[in-house]
Short mmCIF file of C-alpha atoms (C1' of nucleotides) in Angstrom, two decimals:
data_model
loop_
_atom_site.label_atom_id
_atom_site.label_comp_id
_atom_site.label_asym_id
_atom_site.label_seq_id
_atom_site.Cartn_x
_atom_site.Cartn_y
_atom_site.Cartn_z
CA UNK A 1 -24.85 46.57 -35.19
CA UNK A 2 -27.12 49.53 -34.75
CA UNK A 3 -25.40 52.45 -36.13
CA UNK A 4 -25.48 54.32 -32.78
CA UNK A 5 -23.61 50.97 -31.33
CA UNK A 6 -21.58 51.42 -33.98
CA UNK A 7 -20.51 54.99 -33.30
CA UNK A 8 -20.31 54.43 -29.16
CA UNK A 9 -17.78 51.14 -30.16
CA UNK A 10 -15.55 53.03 -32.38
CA UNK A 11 -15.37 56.16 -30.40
CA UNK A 12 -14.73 54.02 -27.11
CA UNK A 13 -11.69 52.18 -28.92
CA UNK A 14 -10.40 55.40 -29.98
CA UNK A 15 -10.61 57.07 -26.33
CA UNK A 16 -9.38 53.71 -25.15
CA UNK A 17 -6.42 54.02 -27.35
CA UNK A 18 -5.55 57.58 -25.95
CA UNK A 19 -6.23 56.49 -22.20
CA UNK A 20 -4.23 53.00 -22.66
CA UNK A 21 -1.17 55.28 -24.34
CA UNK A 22 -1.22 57.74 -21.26
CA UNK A 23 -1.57 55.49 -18.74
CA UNK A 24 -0.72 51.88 -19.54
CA UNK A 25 -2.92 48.93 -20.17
CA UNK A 26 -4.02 48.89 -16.50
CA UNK A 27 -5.67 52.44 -17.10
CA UNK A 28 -9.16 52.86 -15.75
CA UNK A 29 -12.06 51.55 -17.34
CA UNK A 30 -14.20 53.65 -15.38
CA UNK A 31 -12.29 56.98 -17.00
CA UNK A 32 -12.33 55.59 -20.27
CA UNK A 33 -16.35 55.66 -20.09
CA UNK A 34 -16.44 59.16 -18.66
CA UNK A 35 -13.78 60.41 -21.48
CA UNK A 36 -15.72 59.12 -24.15
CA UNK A 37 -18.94 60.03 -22.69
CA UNK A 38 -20.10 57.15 -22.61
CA UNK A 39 -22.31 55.37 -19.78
CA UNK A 40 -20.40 52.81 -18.18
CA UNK A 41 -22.76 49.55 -19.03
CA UNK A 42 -22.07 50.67 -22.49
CA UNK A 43 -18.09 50.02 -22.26
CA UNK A 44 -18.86 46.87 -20.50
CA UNK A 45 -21.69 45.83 -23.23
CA UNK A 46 -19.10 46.09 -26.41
CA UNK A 47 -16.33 44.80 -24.14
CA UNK A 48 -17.21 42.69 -21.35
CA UNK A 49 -13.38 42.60 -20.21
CA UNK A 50 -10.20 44.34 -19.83
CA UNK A 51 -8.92 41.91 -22.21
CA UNK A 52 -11.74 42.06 -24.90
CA UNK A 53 -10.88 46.13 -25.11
CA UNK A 54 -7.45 45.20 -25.16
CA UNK A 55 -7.84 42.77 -27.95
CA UNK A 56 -10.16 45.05 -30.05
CA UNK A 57 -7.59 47.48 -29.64
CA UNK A 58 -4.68 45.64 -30.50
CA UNK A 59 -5.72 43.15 -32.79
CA UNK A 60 -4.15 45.10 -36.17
CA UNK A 61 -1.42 45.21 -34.13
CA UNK A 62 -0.88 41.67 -33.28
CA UNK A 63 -1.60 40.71 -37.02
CA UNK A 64 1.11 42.88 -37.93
CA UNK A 65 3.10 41.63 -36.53
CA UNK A 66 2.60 37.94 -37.15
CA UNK A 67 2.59 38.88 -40.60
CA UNK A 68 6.00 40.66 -40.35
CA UNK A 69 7.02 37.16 -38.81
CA UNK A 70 6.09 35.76 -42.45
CA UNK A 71 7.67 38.08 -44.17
CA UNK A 72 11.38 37.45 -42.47
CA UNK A 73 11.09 33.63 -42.77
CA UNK A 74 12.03 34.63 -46.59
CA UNK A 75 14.91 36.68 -45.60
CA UNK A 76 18.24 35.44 -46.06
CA UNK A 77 19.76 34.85 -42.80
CA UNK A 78 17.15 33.41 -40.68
CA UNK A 79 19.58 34.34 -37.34
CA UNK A 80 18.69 37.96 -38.23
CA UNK A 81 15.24 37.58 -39.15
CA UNK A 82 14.57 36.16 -35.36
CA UNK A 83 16.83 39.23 -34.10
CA UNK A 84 14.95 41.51 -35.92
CA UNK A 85 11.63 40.38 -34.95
CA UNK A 86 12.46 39.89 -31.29
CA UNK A 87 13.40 43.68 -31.58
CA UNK A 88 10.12 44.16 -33.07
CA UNK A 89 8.04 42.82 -30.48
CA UNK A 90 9.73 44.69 -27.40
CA UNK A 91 8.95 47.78 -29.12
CA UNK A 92 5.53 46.89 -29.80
CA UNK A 93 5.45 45.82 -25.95
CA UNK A 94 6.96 48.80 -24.70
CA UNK A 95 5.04 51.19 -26.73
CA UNK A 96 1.96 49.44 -25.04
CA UNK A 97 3.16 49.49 -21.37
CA UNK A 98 1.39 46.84 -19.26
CA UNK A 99 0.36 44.75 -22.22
CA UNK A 100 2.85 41.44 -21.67
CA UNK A 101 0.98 40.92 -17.70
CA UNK A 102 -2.23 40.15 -19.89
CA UNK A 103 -0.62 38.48 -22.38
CA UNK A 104 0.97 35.73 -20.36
CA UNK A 105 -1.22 35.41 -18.22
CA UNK A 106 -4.06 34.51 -20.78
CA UNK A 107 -1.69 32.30 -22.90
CA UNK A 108 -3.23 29.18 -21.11
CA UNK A 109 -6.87 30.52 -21.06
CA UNK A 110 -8.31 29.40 -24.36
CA UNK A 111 -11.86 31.33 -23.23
CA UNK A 112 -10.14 34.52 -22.61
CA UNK A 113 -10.69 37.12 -25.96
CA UNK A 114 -6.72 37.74 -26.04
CA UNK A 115 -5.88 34.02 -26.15
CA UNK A 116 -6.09 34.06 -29.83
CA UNK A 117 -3.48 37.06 -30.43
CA UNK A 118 -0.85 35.75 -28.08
CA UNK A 119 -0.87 32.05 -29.44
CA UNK A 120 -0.48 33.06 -32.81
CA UNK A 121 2.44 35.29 -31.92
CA UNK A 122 3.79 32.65 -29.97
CA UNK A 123 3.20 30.25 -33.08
CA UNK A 124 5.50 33.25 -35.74
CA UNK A 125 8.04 33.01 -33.13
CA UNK A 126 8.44 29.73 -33.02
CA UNK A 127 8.22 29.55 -36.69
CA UNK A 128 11.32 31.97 -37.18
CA UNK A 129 12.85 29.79 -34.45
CA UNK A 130 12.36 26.55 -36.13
CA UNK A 131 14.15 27.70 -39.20
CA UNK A 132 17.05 29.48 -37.31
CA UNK A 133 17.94 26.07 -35.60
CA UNK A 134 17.37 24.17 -39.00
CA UNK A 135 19.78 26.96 -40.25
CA UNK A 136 21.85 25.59 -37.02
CA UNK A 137 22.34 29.31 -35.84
CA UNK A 138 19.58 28.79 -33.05
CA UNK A 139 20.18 26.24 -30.20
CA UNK A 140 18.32 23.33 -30.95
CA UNK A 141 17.09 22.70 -26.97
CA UNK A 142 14.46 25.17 -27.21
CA UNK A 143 10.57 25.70 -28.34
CA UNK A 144 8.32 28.22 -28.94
CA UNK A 145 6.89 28.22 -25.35
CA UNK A 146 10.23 29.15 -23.98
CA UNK A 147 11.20 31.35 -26.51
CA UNK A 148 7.98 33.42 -25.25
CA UNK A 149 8.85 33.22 -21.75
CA UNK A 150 12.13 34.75 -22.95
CA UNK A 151 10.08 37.64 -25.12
CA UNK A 152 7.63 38.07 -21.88
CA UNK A 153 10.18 38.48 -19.71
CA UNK A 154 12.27 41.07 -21.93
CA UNK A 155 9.08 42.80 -22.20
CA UNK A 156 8.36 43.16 -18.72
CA UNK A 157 11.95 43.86 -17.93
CA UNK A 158 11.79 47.10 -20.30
CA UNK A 159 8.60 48.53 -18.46
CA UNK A 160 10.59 49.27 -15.37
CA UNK A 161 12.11 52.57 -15.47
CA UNK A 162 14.76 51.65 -13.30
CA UNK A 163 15.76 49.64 -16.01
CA UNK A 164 16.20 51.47 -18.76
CA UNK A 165 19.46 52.34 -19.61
CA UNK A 166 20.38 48.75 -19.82
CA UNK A 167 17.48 47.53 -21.74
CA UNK A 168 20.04 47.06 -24.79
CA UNK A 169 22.69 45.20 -23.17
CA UNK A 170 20.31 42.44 -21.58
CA UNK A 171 18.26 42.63 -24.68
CA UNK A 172 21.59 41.18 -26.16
CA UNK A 173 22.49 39.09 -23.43
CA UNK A 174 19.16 36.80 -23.40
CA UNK A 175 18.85 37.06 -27.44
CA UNK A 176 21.85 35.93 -27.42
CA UNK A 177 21.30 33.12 -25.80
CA UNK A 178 18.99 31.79 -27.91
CA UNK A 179 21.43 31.78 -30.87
CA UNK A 180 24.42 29.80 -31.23
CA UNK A 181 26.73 32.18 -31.53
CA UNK A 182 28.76 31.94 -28.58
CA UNK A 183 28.32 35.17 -26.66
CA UNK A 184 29.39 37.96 -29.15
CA UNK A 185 27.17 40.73 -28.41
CA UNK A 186 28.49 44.38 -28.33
CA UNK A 187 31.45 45.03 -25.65
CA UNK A 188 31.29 48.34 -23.62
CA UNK B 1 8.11 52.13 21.85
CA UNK B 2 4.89 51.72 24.37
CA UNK B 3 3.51 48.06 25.61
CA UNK B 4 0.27 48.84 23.49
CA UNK B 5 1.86 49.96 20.57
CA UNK B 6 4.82 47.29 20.43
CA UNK B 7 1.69 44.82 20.83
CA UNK B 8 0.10 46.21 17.44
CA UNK B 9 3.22 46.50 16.07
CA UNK B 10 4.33 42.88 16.02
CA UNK B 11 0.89 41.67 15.71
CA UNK B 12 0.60 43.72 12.33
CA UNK B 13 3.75 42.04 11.17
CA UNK B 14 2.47 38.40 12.03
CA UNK B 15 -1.00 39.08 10.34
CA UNK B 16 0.63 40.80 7.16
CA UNK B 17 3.14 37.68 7.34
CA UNK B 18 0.06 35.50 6.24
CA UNK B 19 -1.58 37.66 4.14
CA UNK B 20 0.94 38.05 1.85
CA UNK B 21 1.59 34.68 2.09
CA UNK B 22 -1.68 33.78 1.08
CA UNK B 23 -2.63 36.57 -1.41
CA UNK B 24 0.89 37.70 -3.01
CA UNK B 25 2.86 41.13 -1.91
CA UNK B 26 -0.13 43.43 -3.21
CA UNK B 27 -3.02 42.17 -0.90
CA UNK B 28 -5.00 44.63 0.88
CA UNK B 29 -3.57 46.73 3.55
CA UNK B 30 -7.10 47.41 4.66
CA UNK B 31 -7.59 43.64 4.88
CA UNK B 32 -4.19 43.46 6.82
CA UNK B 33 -5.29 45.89 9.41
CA UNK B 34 -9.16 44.13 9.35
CA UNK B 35 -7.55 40.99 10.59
CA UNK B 36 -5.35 41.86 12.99
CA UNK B 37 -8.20 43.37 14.59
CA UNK B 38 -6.56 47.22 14.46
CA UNK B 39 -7.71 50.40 13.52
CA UNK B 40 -6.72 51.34 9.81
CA UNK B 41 -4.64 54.35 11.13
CA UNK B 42 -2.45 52.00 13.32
CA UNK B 43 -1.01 49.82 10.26
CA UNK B 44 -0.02 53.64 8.38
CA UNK B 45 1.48 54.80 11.96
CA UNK B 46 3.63 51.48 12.02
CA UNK B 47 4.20 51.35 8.21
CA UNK B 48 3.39 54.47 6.26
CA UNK B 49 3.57 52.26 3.09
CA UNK B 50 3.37 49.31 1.19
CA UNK B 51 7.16 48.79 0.92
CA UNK B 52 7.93 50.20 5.01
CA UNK B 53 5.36 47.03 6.10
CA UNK B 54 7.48 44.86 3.03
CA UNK B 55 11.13 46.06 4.52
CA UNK B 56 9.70 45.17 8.23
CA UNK B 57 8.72 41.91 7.20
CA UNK B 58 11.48 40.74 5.27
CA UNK B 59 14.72 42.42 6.53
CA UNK B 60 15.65 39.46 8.11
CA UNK B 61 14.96 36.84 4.62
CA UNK B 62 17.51 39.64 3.22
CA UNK B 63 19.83 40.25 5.50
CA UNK B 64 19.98 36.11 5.19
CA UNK B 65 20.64 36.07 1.80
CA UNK B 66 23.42 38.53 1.62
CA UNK B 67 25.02 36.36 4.16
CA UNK B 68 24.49 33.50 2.43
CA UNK B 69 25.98 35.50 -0.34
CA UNK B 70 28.95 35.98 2.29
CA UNK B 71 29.15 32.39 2.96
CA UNK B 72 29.11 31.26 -0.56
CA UNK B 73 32.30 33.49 -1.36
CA UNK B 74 34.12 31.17 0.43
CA UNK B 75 32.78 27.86 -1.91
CA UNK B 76 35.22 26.20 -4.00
CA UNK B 77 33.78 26.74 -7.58
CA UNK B 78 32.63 30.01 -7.97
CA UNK B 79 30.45 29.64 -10.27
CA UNK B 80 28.77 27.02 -8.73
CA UNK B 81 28.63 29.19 -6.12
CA UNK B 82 26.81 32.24 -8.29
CA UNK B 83 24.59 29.56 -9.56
CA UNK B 84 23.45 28.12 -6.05
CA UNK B 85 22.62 31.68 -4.90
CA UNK B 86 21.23 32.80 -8.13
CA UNK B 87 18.65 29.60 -7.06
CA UNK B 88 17.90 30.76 -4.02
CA UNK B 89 17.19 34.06 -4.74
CA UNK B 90 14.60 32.84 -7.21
CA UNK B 91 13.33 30.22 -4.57
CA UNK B 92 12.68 33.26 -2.44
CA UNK B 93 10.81 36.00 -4.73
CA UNK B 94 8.44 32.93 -5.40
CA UNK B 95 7.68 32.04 -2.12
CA UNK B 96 7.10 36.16 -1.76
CA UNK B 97 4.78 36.31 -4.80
CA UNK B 98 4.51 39.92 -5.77
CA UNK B 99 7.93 41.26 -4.16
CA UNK B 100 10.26 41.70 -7.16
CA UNK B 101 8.08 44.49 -8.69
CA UNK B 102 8.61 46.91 -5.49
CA UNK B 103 12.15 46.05 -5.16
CA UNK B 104 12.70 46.61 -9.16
CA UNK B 105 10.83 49.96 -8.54
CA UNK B 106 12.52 51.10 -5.27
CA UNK B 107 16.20 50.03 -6.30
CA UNK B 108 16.80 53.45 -7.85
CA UNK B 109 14.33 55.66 -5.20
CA UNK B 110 16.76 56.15 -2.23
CA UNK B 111 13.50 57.60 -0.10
CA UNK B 112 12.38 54.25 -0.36
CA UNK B 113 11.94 51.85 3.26
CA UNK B 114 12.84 48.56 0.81
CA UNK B 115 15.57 50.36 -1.35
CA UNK B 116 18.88 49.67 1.05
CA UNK B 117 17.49 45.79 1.34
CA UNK B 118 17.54 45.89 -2.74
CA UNK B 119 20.65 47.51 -3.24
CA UNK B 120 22.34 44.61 -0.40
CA UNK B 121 20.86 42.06 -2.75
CA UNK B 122 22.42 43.48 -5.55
CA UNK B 123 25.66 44.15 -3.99
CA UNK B 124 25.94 40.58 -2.96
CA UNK B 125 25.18 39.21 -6.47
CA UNK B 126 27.67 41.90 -7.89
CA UNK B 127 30.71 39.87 -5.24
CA UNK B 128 29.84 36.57 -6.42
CA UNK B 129 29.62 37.68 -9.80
CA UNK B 130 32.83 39.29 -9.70
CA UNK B 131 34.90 36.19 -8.48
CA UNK B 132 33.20 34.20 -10.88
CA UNK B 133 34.36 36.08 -13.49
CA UNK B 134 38.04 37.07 -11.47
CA UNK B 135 38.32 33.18 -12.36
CA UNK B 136 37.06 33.22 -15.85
CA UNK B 137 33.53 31.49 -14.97
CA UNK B 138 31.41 33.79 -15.69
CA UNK B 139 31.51 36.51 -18.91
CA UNK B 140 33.53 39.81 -17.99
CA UNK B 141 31.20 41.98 -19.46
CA UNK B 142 28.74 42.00 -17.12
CA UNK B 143 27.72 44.43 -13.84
CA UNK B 144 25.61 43.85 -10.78
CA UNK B 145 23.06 45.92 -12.35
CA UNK B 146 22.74 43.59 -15.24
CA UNK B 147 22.85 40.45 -13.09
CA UNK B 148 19.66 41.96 -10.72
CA UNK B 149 18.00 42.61 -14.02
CA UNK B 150 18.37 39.08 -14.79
CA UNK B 151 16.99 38.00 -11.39
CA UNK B 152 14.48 40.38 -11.94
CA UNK B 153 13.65 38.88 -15.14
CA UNK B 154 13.56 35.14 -13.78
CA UNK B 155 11.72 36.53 -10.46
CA UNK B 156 8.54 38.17 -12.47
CA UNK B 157 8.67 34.98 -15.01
CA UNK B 158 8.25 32.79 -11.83
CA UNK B 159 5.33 34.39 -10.68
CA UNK B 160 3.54 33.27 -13.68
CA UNK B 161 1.14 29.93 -13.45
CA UNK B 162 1.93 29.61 -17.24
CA UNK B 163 5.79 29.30 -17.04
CA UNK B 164 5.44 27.23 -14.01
CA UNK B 165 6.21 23.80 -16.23
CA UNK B 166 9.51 25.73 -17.99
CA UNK B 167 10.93 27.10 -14.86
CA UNK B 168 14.09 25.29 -14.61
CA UNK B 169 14.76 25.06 -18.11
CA UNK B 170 14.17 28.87 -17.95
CA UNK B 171 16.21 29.50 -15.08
CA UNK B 172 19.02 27.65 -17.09
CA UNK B 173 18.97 29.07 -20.22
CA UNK B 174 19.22 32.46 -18.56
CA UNK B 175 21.88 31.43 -16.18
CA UNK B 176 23.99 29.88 -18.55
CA UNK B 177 23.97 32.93 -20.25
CA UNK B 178 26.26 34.72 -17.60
CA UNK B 179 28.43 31.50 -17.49
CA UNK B 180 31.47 31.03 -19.64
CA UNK B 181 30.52 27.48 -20.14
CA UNK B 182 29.05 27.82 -23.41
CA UNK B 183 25.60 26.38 -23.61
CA UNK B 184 25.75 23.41 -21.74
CA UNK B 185 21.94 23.26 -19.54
CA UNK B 186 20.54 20.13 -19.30
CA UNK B 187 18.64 18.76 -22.38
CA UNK B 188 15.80 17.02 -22.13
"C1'" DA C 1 -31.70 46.85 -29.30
"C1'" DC C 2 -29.18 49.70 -26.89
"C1'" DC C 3 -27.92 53.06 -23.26
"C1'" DT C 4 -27.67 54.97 -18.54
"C1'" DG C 5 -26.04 55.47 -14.07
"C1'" DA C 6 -27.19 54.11 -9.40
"C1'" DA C 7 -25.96 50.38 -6.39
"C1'" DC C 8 -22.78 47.28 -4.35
"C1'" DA C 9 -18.58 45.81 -2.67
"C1'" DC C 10 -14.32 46.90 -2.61
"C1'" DC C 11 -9.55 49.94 -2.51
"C1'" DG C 12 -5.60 53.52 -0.45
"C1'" DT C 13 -4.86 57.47 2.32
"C1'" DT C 14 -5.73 61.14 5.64
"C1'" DC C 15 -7.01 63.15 9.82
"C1'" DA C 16 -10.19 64.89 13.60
"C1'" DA C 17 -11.62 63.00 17.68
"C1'" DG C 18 -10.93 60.06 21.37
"C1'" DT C 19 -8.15 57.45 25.27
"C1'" DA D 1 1.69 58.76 22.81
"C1'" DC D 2 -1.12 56.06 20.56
"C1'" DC D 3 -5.49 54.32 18.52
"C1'" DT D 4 -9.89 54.57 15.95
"C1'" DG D 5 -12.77 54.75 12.15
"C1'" DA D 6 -15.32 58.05 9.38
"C1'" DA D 7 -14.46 60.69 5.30
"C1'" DC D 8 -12.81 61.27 0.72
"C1'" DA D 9 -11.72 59.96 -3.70
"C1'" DC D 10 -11.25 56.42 -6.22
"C1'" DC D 11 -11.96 51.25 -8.42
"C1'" DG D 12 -14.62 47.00 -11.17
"C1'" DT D 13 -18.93 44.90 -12.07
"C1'" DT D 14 -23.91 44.29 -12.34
"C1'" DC D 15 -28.46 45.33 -13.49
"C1'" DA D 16 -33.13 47.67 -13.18
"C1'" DA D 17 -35.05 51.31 -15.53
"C1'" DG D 18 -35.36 54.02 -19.40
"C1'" DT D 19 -35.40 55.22 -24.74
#
DNA sequence: ACCTGAACACCGTTCAAGT
DNA sequence: ACCTGAACACCGTTCAAGT
């Protein structure tokens, strides 16, 4: 890449990042151009889509995480490394508002430039669900497909305001239901 | 209301009726008025918003289900009862793709045309969930709120082509989690 | 090789002018 | 009392023209 390319890409993902933050992953690409002062063909030269910003952007991100998913397969109770990384990916979700609409709906899409991210997520998951229910603290009737549905709809659940204060309680009342713990999560 | 206007009126509704139908909850107003042959102006005279021309349209589909609600109070197993409703609430945010995120974001906005339909829905899922749990089906600790953030949950899932093939296995996972019957969906 | 921004085809919302 | 549609302020996307 010429090293003006270079400069426009960089400084785009970093505007993008502000813009995305403020306003959600919906934001404008038309205002992320003008804030980084960039012509608008240039945006849509480095990132021909919504979801090729949105994977540039979040790509450390979604190896992070996926590595983190590694990491807890070695912990000792496998029931709490699922818990914990569950907890892990709402917050990444919710700290990226509007990111899980994309998500899902490129999940099936194998051209799309996000399709990559969200499988392998979908593949930790399912890896720190596979050992859970080996552990037989997981219920054994369920895959890494629907234990995404589960995350996606958590995720989209806790980007509604109206839902806020509960976030925690249904947060414990669908993770819950993937373990096999009866249904011991925190009383009021 | 004049001839003229009651004319526009209902014609507005029938046009939106397939529109949304066709295109999902967000289509274009401007496309609404387009096809029903009207001036712009006349659809925001009739229905100064999105939600006003949403309430219009389906007061009736709510006012059904809260009396279905009604009606189901009277069932023999209550939680059969929670569960059949619980279905058909689902049945209907698909068929209305795109409704569940206004009524998740009007439930708490009293200004709202669509928030006293929501806050019916929820007080009829609150009823059957209370009897349900008055005869230890369901799990006490659990709130009308939490139960239409459930719904919610199911409702946005559903809209989804990618969870299409996991719906009902979805739909019981997530309903067996307000059940007392431990974890018994079917398995496949 | 890369950048620009006008052009095109859309939105939602308001409101002066008409009947 | 009601209707109309231009006007305004936005979008996303493409692409001819420039450097």
């Amino acid at each position: 890449m010429r090293a003006d390319a270079k400069k426009n890409y960089d400084h785009l993902l970093n505007v993008a990042r502000t813009v995305f933050m403020e306003q959600g992953s919906d934001a404008s690409l038309r205002d992320i151009a003008r804030r980084a002062e960039v012509g608008l063909g240039t945006l849509y030269r480095h990132f021909p889509t919504r979801e090729a910003l949105l994977e540039a952007l979040l790509r450390s991100s979604f190896e992070a995480l996926a590595e983190r998913a590694d990491e807890l397969q070695a912990a000792d109770d496998s029931a709490a490394a699922l818990m914990e990384w569950l907890q892990e990916i709402i917050a990444f979700t919710h700290e990226h508002r509007g990111v899980i609409a994309p998500m899902v709906s490129v999940i099936e899409d194998h051209e799309s430039a996000l399709h990559a991210s969200c499988v392998s997520l979908r593949a930790a998951g399912a890896a720190l669900l596979s050992r859970a229910q080996a552990d037989g603290k997981a219920r054994a009737d369920l895959d890494g497909a629907e234990l995404f549905d589960l995350i996606a709809a958590l995720a989209w659940l806790r980007e509604q305001p109206s839902h806020a204060s509960r976030a925690d309680r249904i947060f414990g009342i669908i993770s819950g239901a993937v373990l096999n713990t009866g249904k011991s999560i925190a009383r009021r």
